[in-house]
mmCIF file of C-alpha atoms and ligand atoms in Angstrom:
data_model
loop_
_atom_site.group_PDB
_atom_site.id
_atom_site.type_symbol
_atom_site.label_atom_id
_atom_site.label_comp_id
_atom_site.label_asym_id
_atom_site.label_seq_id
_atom_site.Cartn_x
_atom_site.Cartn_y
_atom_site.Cartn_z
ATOM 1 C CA UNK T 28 0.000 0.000 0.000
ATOM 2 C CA UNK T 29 1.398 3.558 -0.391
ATOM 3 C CA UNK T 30 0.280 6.546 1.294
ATOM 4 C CA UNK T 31 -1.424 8.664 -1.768
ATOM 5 C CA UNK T 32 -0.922 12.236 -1.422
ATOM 6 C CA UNK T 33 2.323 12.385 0.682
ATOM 7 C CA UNK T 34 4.693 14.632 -0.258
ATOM 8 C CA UNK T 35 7.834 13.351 0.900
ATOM 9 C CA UNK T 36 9.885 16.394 0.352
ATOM 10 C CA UNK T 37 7.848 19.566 1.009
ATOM 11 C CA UNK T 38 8.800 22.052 -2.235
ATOM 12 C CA UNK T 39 11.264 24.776 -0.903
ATOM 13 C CA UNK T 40 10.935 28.118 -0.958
ATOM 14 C CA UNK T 41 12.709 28.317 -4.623
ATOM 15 C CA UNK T 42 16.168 29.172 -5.354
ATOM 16 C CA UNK T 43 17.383 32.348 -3.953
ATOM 17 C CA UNK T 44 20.178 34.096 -5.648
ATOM 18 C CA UNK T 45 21.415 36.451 -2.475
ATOM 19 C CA UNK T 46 22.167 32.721 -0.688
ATOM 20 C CA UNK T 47 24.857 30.634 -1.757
ATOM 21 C CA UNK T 48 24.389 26.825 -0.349
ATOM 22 C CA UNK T 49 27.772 25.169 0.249
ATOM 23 C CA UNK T 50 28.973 22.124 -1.108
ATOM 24 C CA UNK T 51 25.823 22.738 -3.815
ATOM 25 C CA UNK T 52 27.186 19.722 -6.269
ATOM 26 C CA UNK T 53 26.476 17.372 -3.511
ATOM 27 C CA UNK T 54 22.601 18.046 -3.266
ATOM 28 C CA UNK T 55 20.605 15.175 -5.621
ATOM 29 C CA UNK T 56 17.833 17.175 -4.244
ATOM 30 C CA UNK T 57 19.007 16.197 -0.868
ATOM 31 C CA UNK T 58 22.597 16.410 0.455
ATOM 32 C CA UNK T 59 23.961 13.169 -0.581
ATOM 33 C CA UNK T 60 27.855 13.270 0.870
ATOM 34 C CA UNK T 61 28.131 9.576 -0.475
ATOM 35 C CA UNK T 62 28.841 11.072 -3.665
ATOM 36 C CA UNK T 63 32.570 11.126 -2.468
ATOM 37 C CA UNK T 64 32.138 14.601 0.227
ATOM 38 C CA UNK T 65 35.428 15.039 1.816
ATOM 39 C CA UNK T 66 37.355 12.152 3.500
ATOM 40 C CA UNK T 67 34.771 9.927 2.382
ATOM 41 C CA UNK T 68 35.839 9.155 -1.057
ATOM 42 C CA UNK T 69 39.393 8.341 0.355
ATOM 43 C CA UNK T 70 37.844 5.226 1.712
ATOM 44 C CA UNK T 71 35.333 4.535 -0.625
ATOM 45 C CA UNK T 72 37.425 4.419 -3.854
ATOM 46 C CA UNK T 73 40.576 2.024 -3.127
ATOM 47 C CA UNK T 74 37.521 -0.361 -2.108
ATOM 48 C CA UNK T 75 34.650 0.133 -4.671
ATOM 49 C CA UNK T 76 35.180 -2.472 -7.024
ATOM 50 C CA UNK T 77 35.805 -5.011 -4.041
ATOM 51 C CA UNK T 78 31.974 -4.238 -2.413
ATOM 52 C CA UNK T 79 28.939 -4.948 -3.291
ATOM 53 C CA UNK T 80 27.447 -2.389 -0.923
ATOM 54 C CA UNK T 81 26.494 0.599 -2.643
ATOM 55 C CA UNK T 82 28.085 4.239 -2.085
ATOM 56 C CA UNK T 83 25.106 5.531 0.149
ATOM 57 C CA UNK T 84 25.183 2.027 2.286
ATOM 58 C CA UNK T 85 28.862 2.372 2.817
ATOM 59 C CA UNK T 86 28.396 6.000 3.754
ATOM 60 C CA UNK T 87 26.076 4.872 6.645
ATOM 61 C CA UNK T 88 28.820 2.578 7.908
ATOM 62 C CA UNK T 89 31.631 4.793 7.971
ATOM 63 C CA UNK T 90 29.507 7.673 9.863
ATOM 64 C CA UNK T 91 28.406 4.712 11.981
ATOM 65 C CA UNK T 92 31.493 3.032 12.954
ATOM 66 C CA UNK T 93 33.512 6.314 13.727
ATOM 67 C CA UNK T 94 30.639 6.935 16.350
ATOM 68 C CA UNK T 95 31.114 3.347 17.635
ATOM 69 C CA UNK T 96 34.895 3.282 18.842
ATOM 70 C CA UNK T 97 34.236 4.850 21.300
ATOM 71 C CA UNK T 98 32.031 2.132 22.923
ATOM 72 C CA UNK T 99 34.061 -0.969 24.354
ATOM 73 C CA UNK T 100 34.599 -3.752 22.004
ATOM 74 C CA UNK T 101 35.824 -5.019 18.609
ATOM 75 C CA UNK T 102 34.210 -4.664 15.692
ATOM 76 C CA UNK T 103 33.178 -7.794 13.653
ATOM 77 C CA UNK T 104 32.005 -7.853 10.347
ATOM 78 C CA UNK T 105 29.454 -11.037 9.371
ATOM 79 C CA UNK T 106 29.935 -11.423 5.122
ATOM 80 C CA UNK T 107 33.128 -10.326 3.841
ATOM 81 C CA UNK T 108 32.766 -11.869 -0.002
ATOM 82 C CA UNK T 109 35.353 -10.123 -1.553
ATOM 83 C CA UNK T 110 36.531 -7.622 1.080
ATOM 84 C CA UNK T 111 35.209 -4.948 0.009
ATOM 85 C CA UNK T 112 33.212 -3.228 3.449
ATOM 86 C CA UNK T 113 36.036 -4.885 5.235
ATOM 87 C CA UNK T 114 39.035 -3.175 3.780
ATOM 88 C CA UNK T 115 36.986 0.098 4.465
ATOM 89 C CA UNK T 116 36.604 -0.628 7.868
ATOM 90 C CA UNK T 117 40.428 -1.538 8.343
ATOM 91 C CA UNK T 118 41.025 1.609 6.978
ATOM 92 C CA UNK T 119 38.611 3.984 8.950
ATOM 93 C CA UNK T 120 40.280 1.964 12.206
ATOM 94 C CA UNK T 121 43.826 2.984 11.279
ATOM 95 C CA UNK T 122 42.958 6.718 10.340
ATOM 96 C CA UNK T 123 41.177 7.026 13.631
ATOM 97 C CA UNK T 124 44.002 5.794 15.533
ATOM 98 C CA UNK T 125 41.674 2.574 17.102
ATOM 99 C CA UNK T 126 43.707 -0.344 16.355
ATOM 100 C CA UNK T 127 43.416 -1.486 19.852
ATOM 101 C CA UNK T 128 40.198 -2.610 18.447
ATOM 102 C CA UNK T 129 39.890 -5.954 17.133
ATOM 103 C CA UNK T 130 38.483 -6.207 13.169
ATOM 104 C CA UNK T 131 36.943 -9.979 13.086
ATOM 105 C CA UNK T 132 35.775 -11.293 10.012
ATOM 106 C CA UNK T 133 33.546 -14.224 9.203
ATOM 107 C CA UNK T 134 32.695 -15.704 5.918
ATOM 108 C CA UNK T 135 33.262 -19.125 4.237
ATOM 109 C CA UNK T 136 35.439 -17.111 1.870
ATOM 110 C CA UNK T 137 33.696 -20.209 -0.235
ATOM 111 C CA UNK T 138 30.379 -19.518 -0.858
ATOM 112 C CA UNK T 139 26.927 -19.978 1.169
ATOM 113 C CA UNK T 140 25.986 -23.064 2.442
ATOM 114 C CA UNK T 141 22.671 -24.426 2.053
ATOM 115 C CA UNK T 142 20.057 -22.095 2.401
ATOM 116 C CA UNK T 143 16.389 -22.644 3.187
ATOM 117 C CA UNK T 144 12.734 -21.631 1.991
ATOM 118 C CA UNK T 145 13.219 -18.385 3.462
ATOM 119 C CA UNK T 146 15.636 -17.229 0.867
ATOM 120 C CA UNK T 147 16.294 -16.739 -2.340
ATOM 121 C CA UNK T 148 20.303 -17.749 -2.951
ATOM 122 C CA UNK T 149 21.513 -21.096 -3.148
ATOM 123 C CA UNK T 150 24.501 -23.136 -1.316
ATOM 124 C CA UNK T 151 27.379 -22.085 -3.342
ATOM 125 C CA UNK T 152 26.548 -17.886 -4.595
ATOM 126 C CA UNK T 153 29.387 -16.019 -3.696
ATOM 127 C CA UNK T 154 31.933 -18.654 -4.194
ATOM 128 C CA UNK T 155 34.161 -16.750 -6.543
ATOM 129 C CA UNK T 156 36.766 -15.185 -3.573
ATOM 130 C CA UNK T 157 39.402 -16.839 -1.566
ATOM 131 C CA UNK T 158 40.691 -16.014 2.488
ATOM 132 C CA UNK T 159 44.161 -15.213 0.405
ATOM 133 C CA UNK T 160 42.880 -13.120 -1.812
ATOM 134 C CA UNK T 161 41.036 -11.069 0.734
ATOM 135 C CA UNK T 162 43.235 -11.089 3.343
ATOM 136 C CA UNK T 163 46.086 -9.576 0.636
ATOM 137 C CA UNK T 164 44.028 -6.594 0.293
ATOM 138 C CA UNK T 165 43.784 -5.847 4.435
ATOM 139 C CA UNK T 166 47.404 -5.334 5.955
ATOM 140 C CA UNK T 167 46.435 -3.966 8.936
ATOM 141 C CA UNK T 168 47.655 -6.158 11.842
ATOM 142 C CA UNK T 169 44.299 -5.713 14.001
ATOM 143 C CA UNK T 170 42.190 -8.037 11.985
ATOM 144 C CA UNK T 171 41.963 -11.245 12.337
ATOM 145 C CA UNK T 172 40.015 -13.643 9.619
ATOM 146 C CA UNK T 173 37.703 -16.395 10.970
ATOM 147 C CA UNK T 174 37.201 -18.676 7.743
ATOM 148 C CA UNK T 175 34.031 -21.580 7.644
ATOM 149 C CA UNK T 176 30.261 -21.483 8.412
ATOM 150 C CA UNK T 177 29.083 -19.340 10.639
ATOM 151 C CA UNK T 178 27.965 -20.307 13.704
ATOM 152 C CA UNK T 179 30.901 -22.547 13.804
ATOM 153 C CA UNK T 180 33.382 -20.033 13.777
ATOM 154 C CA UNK T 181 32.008 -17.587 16.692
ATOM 155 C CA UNK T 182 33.483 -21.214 18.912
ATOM 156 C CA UNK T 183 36.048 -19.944 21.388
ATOM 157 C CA UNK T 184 34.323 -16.293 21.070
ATOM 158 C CA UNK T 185 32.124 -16.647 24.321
ATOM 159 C CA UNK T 186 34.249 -13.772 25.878
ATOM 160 C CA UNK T 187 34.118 -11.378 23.214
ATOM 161 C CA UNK T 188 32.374 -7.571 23.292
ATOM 162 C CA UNK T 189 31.415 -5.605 20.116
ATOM 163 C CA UNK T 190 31.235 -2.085 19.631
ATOM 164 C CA UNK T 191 29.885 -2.552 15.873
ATOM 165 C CA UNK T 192 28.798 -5.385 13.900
ATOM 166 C CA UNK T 193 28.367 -5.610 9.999
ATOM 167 C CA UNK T 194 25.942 -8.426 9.276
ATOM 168 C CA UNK T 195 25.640 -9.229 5.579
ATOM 169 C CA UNK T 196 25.288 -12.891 4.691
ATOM 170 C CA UNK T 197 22.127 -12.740 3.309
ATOM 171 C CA UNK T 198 20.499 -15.863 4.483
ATOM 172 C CA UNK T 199 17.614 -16.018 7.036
ATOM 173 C CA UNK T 200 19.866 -19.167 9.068
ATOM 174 C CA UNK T 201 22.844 -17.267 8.858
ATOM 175 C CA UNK T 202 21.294 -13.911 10.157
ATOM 176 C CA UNK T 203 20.174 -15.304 12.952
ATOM 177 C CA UNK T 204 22.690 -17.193 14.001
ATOM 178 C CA UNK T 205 24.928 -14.057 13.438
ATOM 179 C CA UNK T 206 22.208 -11.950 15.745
ATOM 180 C CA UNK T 207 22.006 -14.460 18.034
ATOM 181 C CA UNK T 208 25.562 -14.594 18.883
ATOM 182 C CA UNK T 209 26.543 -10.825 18.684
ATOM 183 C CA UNK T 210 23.040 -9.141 20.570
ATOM 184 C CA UNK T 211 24.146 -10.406 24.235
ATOM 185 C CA UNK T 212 28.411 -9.000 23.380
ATOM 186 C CA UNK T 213 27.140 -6.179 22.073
ATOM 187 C CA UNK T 214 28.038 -3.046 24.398
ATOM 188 C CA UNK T 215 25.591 -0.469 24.563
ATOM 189 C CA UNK T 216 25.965 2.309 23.116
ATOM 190 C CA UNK T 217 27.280 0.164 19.979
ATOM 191 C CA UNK T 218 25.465 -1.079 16.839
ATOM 192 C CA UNK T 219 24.712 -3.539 14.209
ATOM 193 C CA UNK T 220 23.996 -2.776 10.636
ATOM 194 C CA UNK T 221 21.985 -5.194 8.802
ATOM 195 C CA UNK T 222 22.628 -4.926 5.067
ATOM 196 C CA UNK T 223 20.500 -6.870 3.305
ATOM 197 C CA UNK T 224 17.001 -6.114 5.695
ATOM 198 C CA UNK T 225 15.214 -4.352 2.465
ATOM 199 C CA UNK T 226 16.284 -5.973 -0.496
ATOM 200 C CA UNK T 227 13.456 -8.491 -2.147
ATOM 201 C CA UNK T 228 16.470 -11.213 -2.976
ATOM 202 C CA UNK T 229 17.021 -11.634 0.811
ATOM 203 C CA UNK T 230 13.463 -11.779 2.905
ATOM 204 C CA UNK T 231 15.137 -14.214 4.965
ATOM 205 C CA UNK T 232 17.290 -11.580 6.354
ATOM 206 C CA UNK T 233 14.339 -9.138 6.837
ATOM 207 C CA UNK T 234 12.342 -12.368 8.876
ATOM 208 C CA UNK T 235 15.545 -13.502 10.821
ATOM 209 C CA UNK T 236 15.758 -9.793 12.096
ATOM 210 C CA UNK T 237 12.061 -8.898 12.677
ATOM 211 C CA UNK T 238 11.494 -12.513 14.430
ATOM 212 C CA UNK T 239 14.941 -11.714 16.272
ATOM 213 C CA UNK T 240 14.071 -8.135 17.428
ATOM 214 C CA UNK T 241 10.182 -8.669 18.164
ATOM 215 C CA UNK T 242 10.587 -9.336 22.230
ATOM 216 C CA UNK T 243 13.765 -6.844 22.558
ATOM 217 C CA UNK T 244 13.824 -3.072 23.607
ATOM 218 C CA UNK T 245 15.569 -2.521 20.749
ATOM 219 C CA UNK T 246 13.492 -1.214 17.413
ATOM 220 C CA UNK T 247 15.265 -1.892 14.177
ATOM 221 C CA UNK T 248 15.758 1.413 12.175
ATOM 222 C CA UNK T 249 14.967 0.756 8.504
ATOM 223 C CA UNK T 250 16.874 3.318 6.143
ATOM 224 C CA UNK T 251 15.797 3.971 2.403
ATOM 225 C CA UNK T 252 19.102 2.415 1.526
ATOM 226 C CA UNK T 253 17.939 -1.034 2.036
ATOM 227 C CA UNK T 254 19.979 -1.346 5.542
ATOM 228 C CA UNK T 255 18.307 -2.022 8.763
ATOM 229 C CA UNK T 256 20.142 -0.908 11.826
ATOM 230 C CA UNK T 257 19.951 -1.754 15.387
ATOM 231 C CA UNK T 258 21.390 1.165 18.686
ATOM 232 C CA UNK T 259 22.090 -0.950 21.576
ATOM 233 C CA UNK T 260 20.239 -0.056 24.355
ATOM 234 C CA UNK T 261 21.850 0.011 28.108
ATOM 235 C CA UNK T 262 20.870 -1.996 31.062
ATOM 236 C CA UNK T 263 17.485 0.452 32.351
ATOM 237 C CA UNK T 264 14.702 0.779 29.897
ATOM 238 C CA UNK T 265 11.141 0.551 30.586
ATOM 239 C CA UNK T 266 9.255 -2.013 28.004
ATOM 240 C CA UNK T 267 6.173 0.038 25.984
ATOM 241 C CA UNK T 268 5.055 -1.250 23.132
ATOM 242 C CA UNK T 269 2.603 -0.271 20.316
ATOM 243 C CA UNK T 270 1.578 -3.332 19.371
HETATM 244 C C1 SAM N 231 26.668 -10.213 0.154
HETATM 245 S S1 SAM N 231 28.151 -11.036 0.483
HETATM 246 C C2 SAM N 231 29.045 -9.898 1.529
HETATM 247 C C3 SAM N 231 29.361 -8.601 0.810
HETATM 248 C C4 SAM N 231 30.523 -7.808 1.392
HETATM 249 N N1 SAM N 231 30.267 -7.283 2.713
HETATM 250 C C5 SAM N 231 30.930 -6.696 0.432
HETATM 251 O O1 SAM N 231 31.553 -5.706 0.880
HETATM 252 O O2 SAM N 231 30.666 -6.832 -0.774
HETATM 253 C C6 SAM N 231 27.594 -12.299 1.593
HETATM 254 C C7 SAM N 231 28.706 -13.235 2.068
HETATM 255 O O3 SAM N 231 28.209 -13.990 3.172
HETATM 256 C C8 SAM N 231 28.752 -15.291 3.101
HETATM 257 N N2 SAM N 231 27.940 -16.201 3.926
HETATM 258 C C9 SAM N 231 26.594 -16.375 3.898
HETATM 259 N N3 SAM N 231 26.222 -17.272 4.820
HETATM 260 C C10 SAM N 231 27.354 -17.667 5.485
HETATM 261 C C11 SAM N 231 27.625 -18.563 6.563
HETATM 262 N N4 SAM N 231 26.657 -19.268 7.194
HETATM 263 N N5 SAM N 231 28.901 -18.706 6.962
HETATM 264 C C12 SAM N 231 29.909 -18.017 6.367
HETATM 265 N N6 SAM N 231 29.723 -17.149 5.343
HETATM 266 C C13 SAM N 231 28.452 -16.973 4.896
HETATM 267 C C14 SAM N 231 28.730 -15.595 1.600
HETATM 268 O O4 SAM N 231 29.570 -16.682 1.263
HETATM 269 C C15 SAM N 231 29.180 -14.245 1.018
HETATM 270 O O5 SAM N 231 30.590 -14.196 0.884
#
């Protein structure tokens, strides 16, 4: 259903020639820094043909994650494919001095395993990458690569705490088990960015988070980019709900 009628971005006033609006190439109407604004496109560029996450996505994760180190914990990415979001967030880590933060990441490196009627890939997508290839493209001495099926390789990760999780492996089984594992280490204050919550080839990621989130405080924020994202809440919070 859509909401007939709803303007979703009130006309302006008109342009005004005694006003000059900074930074005017960057408005698509809106102000749109993913378009490469400042120090942005120094870490989007070296990684854009390693990602499948769009420009706007990956803009939402490096405002996120520069907010997030300075919560406790590492920060763990869920889906690495071919690197890309990964060598981003070696490189945001390093420029902001925080490489007493761990950067874990978890894929097969070999493609999905079986999936389920929930979703729409099969066992084997994503199977053209390798750990060596992906670990050649992130130097940095803080990350550490966790290769096999998730949940299999969170074993011996009871102790951990996360400031930020990237969870992007597409599959309802894999989404959960990747929720279900990070939720409880997750510090508050810190996040988790879902990336596939909107897109109509992965509804099992939209059901593993809304079946995940439906008896928590927290409420999953759904952005126009496709990208769900979860603020961890602290220890005191009453429990209202609207239904
Ligand atoms: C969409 S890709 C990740 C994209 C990546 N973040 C980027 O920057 O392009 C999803 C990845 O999740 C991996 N994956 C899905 N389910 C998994 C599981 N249970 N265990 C390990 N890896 C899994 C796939 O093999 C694939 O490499």
């Amino acid at each position: 259903m859509t909401l007939a009628g709803l303007a979703l971005h009130a006309p302006g006033p008109g342009p005004r020639k005694d006003t000059e609006v900074p930074d005017l190439a960057f408005y698509r109407p809106l102000f749109a820094p993913w378009l490469g604004y400042k120090d942005f496109k120094h870490f989007f560029m070296p990684v854009r043909h390693y990602t499948l996450v769009s420009p706007d996505r990956c803009y939402q994760l490096y405002s996120l994650l520069q907010q997030a180190v300075r919560v406790p914990g590492d920060v763990w990415e869920c889906g690495v494919y071919r690197g890309g979001t990964a060598m981003m967030f070696a490189a945001v880590l390093e420029k902001l001095a925080a490489t007493s933060k761990t950067l874990r990441l978890f894929d097969s490196f070999a493609g999905m395993p079986e999936t389920d009627e929930h979703d729409w890939h099969q066992a084997g997508d994503f199977h053209d990458t390798s750990l060596e290839s992906v670990s050649g493209r992130i130097p940095q001495k803080n990350v550490t690569f966790h290769a096999g099926f998730i949940p299999d390789t969170f074993a011996g990760l009871q102790d951990s705490r996360i400031c930020f999780a990237h969870i992007d492996v597409d599959l309802y089984r894999a989404v959960k088990d990747s929720t279900e594992f990070v939720y409880p280490r997750l510090s508050p204050g810190g996040f988790v960015v879902y990336d596939d919550y909107g897109f109509i080839t992965c509804p099992g990621a939209r059901r593993a988070v809304d079946e995940f989130y439906a008896d928590k405080p927290e409420v999953p924020l759904v952005l126009p980019t496709g990208q769900a994202i979860v603020f961890k809440l602290g220890e005191s919070h009453g429990t209202p709900s609207i239904g």
